[in-house]
mmCIF file of C-alpha atoms in Angstrom:
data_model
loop_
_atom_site.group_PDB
_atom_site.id
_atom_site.type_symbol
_atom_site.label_atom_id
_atom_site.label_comp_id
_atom_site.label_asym_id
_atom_site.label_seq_id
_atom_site.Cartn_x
_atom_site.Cartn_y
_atom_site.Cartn_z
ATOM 1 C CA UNK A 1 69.805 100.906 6.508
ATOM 2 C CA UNK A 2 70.314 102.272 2.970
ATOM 3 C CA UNK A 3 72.441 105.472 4.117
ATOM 4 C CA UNK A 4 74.676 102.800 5.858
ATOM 5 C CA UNK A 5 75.162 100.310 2.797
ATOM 6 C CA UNK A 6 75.305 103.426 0.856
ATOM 7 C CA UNK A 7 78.179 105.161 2.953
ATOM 8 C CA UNK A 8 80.124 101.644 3.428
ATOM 9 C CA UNK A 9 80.051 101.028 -0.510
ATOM 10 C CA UNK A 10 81.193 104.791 -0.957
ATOM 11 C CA UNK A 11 83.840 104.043 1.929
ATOM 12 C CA UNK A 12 84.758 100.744 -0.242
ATOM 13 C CA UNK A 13 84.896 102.526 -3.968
ATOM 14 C CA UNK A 14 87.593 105.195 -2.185
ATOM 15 C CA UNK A 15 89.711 102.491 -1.456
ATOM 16 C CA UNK A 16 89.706 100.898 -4.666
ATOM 17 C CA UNK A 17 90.639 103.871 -6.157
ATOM 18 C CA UNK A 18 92.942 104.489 -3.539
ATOM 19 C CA UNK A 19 94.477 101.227 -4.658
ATOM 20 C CA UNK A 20 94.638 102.182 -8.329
ATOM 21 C CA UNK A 21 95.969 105.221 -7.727
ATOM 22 C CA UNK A 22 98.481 104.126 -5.899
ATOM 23 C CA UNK A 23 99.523 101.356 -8.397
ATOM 24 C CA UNK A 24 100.357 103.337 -11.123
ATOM 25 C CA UNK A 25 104.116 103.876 -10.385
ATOM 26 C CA UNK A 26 104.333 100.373 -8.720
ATOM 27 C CA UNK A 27 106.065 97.144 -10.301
ATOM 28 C CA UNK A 28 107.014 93.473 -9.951
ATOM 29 C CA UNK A 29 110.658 93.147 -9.524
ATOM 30 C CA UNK A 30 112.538 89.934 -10.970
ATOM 31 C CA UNK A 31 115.804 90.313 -8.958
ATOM 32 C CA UNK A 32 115.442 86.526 -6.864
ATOM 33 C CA UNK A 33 114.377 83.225 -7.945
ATOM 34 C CA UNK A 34 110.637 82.210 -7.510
ATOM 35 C CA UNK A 35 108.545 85.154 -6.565
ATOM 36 C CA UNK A 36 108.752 88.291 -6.980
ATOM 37 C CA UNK A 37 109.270 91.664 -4.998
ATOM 38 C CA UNK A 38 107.298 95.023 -5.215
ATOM 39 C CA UNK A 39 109.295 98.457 -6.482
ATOM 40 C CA UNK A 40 107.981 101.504 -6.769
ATOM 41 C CA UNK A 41 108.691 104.128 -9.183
ATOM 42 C CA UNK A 42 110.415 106.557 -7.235
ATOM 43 C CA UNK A 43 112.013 109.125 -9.637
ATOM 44 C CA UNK A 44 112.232 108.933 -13.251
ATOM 45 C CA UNK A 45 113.903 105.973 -14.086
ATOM 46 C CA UNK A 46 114.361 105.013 -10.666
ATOM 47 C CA UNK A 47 112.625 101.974 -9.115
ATOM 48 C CA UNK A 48 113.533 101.553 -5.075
ATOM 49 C CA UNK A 49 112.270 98.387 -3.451
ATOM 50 C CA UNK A 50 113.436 96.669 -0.300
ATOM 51 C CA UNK A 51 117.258 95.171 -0.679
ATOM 52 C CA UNK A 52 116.743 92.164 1.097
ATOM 53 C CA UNK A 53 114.695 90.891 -2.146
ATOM 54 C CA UNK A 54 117.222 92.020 -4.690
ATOM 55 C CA UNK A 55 119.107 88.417 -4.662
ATOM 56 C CA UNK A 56 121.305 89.166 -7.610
ATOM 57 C CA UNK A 57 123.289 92.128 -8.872
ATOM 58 C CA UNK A 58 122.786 91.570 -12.724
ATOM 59 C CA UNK A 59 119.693 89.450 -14.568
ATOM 60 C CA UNK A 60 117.038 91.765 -13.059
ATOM 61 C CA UNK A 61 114.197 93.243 -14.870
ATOM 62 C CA UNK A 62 110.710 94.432 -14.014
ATOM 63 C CA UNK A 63 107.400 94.366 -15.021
ATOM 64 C CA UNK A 64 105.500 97.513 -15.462
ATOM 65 C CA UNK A 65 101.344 97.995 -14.852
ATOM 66 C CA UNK A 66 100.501 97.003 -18.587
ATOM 67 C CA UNK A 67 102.498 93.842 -18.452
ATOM 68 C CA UNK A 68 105.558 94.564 -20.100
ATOM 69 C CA UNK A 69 108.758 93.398 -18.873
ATOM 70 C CA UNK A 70 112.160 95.593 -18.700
ATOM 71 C CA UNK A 71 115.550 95.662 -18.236
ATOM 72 C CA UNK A 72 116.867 96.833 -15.196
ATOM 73 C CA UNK A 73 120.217 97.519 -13.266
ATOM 74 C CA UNK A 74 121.462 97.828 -9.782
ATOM 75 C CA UNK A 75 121.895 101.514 -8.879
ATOM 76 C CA UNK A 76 123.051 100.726 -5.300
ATOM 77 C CA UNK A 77 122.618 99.103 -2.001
ATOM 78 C CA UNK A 78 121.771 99.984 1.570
ATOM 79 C CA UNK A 79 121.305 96.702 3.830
ATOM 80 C CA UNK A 80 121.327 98.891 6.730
ATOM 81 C CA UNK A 81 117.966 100.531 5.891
ATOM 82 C CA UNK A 82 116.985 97.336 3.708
ATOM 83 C CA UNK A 83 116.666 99.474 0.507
ATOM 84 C CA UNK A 84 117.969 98.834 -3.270
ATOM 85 C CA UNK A 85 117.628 101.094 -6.302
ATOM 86 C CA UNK A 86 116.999 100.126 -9.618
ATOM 87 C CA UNK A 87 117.691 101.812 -13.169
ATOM 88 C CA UNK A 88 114.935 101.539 -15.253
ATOM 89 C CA UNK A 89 114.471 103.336 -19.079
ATOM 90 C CA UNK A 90 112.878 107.192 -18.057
ATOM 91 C CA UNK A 91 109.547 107.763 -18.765
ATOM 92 C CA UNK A 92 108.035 104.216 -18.721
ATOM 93 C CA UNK A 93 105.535 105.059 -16.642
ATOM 94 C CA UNK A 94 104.113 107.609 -13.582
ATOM 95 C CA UNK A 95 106.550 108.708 -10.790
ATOM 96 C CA UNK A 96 104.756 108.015 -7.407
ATOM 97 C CA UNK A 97 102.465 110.938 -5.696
ATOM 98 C CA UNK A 98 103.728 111.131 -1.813
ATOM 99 C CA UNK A 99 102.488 112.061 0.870
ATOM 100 C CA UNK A 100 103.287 112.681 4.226
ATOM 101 C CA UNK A 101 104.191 109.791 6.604
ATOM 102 C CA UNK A 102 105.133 112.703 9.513
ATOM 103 C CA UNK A 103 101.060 113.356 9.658
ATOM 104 C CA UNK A 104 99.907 109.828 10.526
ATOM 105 C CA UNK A 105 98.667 108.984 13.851
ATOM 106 C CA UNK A 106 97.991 105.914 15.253
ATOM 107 C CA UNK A 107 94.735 104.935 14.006
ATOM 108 C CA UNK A 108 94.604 106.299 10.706
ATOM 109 C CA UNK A 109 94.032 103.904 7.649
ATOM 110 C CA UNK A 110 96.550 102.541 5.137
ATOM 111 C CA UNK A 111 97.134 100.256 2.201
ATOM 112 C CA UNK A 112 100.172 97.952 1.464
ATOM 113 C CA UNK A 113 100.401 97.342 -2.249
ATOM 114 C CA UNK A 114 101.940 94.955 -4.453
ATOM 115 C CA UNK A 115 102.006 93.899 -7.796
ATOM 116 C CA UNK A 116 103.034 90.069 -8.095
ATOM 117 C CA UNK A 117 104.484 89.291 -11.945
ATOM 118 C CA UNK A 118 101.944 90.036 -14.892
ATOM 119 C CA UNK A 119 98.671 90.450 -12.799
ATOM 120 C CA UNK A 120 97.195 93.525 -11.038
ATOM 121 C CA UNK A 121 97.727 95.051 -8.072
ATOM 122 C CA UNK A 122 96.751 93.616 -4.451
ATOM 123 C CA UNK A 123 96.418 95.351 -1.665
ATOM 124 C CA UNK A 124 96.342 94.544 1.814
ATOM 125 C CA UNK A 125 93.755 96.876 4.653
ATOM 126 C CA UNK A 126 94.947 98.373 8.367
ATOM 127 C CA UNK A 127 95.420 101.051 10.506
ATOM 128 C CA UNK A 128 98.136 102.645 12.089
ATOM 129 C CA UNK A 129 99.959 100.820 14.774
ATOM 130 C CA UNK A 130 102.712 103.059 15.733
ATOM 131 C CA UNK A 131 104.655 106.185 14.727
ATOM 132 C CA UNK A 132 107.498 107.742 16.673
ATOM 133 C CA UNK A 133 110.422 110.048 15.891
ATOM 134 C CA UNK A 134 113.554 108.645 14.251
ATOM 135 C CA UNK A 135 115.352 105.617 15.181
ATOM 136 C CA UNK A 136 118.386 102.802 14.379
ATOM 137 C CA UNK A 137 117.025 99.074 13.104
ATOM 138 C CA UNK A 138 118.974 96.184 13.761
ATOM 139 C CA UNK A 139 120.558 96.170 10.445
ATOM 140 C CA UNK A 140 122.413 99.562 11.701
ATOM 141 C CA UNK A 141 120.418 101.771 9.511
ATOM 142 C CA UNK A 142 119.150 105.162 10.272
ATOM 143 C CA UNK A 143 115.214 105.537 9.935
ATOM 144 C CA UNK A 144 113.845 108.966 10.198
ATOM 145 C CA UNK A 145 110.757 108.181 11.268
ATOM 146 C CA UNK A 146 108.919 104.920 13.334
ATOM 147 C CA UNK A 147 106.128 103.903 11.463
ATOM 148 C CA UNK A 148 104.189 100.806 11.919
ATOM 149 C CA UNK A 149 100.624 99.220 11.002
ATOM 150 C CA UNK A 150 99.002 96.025 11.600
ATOM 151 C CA UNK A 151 98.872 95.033 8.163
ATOM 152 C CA UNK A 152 100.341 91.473 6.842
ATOM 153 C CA UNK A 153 103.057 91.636 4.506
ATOM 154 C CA UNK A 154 102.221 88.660 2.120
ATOM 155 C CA UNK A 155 105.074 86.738 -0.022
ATOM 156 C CA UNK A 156 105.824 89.691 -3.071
ATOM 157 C CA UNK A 157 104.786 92.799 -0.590
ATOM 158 C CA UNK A 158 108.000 93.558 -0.005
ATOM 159 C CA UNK A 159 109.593 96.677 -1.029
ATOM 160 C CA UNK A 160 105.722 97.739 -2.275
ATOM 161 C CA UNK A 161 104.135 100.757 -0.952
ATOM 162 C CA UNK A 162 102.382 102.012 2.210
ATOM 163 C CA UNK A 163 99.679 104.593 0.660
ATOM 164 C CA UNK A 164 96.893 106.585 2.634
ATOM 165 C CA UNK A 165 93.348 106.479 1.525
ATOM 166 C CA UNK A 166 94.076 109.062 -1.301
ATOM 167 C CA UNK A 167 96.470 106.552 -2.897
ATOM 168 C CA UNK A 168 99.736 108.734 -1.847
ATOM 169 C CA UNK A 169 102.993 107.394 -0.925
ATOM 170 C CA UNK A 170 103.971 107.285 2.568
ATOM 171 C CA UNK A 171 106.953 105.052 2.217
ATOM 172 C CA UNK A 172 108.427 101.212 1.179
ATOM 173 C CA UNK A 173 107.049 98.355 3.131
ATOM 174 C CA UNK A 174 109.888 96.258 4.656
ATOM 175 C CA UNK A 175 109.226 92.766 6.647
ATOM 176 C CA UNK A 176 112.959 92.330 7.660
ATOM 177 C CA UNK A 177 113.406 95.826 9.978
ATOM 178 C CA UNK A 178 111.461 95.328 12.829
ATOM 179 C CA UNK A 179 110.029 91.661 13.288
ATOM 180 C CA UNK A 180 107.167 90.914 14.096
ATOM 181 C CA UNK A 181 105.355 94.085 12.744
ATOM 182 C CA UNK A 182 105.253 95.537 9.390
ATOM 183 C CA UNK A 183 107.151 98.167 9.250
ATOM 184 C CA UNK A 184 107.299 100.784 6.807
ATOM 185 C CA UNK A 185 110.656 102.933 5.969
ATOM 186 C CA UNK A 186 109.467 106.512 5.129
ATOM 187 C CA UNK A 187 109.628 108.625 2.330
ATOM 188 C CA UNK A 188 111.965 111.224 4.710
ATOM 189 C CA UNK A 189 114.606 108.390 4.729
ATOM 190 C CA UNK A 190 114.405 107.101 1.076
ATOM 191 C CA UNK A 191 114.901 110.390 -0.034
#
């Protein structure tokens, strides 16, 4: 019974650090009233997040992973693939480490990440649901790749990241493409 315990806390420890890993390039994003969204650090000085929580075109501002709050601007818009970009100050903090949503197969384990105002990260556990070669959502966008888990998005997961168990990643989380699943728009198309 010790091996077990020992392998599940081992299996447990990965994911936290999968989690931190993964939270380094992530932020809160202040661009709606109440709550708010997840970005993620794309490029430097470029925050992407999921447009359909970007309420407002001017007023927005983020918080990074130590708490501080910045200004940020509206780079640009695509409600078709429900994604926004943000200008941020370069070099605040870490550009996100991808990896490759193209590898996943049904089954395999992910992480959807958020970061809700001036707390830490959460995180959210599942597999794999689907993946599947490119395809149109009903917002008329062009995804390059179909790839869904059975994770719940909570209020403030939006526009966060999808990472694998290394903390990598795989693409923005988006609860208005594909109801009722979680879908996640890939790298490959945010690119």
């Amino acid at each position: 019974m010790t091996t077990d315990r020992s392998t599940l806390v081992a299996f447990s420890d990965q994911l936290a650090d999968a989690v931190a890993a993964g939270a380094r390039s992530m932020v809160a994003v202040h661009g709606r009233l109440r709550l708010p969204s997840t970005g993620i650090h794309w490029r430097d000085g470029v925050v992407v997040t999921t447009e359909a929580t970007v309420r407002r075109d001017t007023d927005l501002s983020v918080t990074l992973p130590d708490g501080r709050h910045i200004p940020a601007t509206l780079a640009g818009r695509d409600p078709g693939t429900d994604l926004a970009a943000l200008r941020i100050p370069a070099g605040e903090l870490p550009v996100a480490e991808f990896g490759d949503p193209a590898r996943l197969r049904p089954g395999h384990l992910v992480l959807a990440l958020a970061r809700l105002g001036d707390g830490g990260p959460r995180a959210a556990f599942g597999a794999v649901s689907a993946t599947g070669g490119g395809w149109r959502c009903w917002k008329g966008g062009q995804v390059d790749l179909l790839l869904q888990s059975d994770l719940t998005l909570y209020p403030g997961f939006g526009g966060g990241p999808l990472v694998d168990a290394g903390g990598r990643v795989l693409g923005i989380n988006s609860g208005g493409l594909s109801r009722p699943l979680a879908t996640t728009i890939p790298a490959v198309t945010v690119d």
